[in-house]
GROMACS .gro file of C-alpha atoms in nm:
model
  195
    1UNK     CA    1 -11.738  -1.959   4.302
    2UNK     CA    2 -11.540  -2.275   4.300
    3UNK     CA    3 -11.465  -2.447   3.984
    4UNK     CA    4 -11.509  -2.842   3.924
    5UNK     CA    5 -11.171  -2.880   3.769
    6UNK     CA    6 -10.962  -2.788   4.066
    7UNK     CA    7 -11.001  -3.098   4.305
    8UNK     CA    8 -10.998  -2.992   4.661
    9UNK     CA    9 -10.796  -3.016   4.996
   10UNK     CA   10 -10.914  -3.211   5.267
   11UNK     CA   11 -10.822  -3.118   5.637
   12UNK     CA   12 -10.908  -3.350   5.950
   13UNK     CA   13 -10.886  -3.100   6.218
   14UNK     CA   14 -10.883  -3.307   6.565
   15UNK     CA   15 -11.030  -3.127   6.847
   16UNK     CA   16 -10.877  -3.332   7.101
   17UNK     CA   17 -10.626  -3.134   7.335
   18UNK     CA   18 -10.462  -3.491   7.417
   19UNK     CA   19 -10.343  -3.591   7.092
   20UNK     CA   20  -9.956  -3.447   7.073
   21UNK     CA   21  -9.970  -3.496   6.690
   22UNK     CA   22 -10.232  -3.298   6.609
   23UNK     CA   23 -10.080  -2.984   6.469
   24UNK     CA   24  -9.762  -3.154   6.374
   25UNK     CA   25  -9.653  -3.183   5.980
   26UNK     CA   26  -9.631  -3.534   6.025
   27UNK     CA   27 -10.027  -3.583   6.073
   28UNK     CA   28 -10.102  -3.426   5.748
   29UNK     CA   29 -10.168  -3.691   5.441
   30UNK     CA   30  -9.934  -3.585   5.206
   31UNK     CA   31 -10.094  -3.771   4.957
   32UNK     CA   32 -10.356  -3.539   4.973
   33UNK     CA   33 -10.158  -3.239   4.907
   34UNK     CA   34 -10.065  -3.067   4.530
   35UNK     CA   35  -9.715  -3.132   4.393
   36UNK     CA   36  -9.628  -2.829   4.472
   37UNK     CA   37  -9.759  -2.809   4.843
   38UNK     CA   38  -9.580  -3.176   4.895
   39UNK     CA   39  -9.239  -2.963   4.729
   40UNK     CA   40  -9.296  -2.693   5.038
   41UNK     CA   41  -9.296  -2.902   5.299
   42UNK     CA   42  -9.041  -3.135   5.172
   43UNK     CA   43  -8.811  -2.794   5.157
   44UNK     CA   44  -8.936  -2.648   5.484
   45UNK     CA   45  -8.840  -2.996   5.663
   46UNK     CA   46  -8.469  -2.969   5.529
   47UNK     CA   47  -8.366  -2.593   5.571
   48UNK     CA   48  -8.125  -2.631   5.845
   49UNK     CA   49  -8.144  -2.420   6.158
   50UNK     CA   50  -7.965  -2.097   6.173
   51UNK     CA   51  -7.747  -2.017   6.467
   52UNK     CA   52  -7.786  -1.725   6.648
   53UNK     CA   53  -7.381  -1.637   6.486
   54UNK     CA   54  -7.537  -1.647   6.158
   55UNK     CA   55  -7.851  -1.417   6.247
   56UNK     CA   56  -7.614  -1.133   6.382
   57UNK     CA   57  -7.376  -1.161   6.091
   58UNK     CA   58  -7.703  -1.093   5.840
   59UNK     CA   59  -7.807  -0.793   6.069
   60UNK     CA   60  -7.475  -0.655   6.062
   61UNK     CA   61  -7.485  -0.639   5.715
   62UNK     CA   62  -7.815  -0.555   5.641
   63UNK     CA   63  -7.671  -0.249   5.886
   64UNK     CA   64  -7.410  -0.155   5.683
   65UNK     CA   65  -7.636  -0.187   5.327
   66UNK     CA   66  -7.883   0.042   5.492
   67UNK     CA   67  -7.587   0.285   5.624
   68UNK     CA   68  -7.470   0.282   5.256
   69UNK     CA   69  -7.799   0.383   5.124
   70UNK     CA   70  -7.852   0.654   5.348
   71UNK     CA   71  -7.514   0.776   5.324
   72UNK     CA   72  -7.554   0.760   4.961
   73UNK     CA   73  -7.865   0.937   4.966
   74UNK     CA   74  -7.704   1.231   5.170
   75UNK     CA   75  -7.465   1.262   4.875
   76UNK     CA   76  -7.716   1.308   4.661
   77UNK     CA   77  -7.870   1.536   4.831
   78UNK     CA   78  -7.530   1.784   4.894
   79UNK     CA   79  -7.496   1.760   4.580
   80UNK     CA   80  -7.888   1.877   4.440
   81UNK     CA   81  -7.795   2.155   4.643
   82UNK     CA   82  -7.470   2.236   4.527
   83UNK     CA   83  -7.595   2.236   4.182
   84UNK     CA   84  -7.870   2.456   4.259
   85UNK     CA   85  -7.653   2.725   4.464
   86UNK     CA   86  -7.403   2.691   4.073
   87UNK     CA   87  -7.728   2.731   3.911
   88UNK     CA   88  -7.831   3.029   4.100
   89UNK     CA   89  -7.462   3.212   4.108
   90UNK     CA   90  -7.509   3.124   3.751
   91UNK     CA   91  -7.838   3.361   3.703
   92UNK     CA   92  -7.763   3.640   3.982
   93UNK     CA   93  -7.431   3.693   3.751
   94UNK     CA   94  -7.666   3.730   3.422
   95UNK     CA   95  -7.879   3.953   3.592
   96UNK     CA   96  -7.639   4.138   3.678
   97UNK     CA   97  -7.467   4.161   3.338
   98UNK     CA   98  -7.826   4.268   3.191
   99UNK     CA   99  -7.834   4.512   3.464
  100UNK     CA  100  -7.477   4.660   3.355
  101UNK     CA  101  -7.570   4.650   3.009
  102UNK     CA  102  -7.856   4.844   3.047
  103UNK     CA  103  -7.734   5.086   3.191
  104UNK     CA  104  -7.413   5.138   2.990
  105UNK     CA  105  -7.722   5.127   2.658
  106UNK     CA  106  -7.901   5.378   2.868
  107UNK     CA  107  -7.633   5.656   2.936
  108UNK     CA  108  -7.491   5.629   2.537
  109UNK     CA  109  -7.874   5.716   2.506
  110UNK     CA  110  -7.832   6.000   2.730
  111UNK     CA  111  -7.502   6.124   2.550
  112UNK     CA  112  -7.640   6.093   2.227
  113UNK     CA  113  -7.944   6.294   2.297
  114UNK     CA  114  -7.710   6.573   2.474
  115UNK     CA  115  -7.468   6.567   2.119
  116UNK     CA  116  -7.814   6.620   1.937
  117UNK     CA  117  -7.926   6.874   2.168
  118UNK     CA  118  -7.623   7.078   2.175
  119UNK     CA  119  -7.616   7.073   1.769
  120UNK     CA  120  -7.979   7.190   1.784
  121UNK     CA  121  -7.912   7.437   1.994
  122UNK     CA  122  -7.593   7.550   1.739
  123UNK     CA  123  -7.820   7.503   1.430
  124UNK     CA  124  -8.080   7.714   1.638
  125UNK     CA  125  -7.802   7.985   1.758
  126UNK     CA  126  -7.709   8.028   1.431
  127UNK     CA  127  -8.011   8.044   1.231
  128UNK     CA  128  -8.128   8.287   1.455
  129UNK     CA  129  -7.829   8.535   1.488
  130UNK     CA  130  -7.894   8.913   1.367
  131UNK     CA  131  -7.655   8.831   1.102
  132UNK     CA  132  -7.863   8.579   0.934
  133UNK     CA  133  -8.184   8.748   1.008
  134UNK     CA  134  -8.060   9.031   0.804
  135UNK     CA  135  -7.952   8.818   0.531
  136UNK     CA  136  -8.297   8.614   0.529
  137UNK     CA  137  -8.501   8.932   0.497
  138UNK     CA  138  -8.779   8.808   0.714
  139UNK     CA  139  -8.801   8.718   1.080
  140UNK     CA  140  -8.953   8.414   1.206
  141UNK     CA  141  -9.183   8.541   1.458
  142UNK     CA  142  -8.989   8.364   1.691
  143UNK     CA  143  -8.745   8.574   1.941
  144UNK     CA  144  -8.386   8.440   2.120
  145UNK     CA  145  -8.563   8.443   2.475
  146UNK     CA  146  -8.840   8.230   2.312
  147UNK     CA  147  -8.647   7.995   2.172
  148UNK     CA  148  -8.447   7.990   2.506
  149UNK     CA  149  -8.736   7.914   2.711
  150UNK     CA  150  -8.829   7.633   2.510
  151UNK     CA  151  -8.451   7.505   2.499
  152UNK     CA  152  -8.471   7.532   2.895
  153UNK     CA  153  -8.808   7.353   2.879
  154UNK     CA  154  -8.680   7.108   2.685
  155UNK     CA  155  -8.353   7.039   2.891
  156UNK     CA  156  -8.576   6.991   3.212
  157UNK     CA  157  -8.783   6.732   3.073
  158UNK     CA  158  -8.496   6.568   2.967
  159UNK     CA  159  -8.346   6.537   3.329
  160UNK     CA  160  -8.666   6.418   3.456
  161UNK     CA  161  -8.690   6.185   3.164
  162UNK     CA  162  -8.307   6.076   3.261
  163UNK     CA  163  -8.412   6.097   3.692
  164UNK     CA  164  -8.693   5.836   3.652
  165UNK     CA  165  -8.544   5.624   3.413
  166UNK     CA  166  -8.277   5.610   3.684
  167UNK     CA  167  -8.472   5.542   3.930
  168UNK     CA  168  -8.658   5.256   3.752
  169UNK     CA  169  -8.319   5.127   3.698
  170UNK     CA  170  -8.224   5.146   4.019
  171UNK     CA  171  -8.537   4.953   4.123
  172UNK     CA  172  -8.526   4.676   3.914
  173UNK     CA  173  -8.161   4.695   4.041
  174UNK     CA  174  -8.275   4.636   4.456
  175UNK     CA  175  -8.509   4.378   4.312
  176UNK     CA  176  -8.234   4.171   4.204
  177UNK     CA  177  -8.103   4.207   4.462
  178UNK     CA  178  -8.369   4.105   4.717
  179UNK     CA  179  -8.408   3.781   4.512
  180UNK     CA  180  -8.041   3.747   4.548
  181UNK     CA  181  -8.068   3.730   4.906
  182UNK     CA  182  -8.417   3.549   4.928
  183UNK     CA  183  -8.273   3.262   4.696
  184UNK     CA  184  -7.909   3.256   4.909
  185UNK     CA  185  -8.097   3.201   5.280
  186UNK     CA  186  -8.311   2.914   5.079
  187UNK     CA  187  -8.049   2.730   4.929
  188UNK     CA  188  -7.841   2.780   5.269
  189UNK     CA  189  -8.164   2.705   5.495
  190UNK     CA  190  -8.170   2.351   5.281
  191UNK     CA  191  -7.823   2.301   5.281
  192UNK     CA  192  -7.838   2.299   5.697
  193UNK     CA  193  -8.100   2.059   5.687
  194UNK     CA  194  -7.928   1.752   5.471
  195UNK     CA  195  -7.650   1.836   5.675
   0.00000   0.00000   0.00000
């Protein structure tokens, strides 16, 4: 699709190998050529030649740029890791609070229920002594050994209650731990490599 606006560039190729000026600059009309075509070549035929001193003094410092970069680059990267072995100190120490926490909440729990137990079991003693029996004027239907059994019954589901709840504790508590350790050989496993 060519446009009737734009004029267009002429080219006399020669296909004679004897003619030296045929690929030279100095065959082409410049008449012929855009402004900014003739502006090209007028540049291109006064940049100066560059020595052979000047060539090794740009690679040299294109060297050292690029040795900046990269060393730049490596500081970055120490310290991405850095921040994400802080970062991960940071949340092993939380968990570990929450951990301590929990189980400081848990054995006031356990302490509580064995102050409310024990003043049951005084209320209980008490109610049910021959002394206050006598006084009532009715028994309860209930005997000592009966209520003893079900104290006993009581006080063993309490320790299982207390044995898995420690255990579950002390689950959650290995699992912390394992992520500890999982997270630590990561971080140090990418540390090794930027080093």
């Amino acid at each position: 699709m060519m446009t009737a606006n734009k004029p267009s560039i002429t080219f006399d190729i020669v296909l004679d190998e004897n003619s030296t000026s045929a690929g030279s600059l100095e065959s082409i009309d410049k008449s012929a050529l855009s402004p900014r075509l003739q502006r090209k070549l007028q540049e291109g035929t006064l940049r100066k030649s560059v020595s052979q001193e000047e060539i090794e003094q740009r690679l040299s410092q294109a060297e050292s740029r690029r040795r900046s970069i990269e060393e730049s680059r490596v500081q970055r990267a120490k310290e991405a890791v850095e921040h994400a072995k802080s970062i991960a100190e940071q949340v092993r120490q939380q968990k570990e609070e929450e951990a301590s926490q929990m189980r400081q909440s848990l054995e006031k729990r356990i302490e509580d229920a064995e102050a409310r137990r024990e003043s049951m079991k005084t209320t209980t003693l008490s109610a049910t002594s021959p002394a206050n029996r006598s006084r009532s004027g009715s028994s309860s239907g209930i005997s000592q050994e009966e209520i003893e059994e079900k104290l006993q019954a009581a006080e063993t589901r309490r320790l299982q209650i207390e044995a898995a709840k420690k255990a579950k504790l002390a689950e959650d508590h290995a699992r912390v731990e394992e992520v500890k350790a999982r997270k630590l050989s990561m971080t140090s496993s990418a540390g090794d490599s930027f080093a």
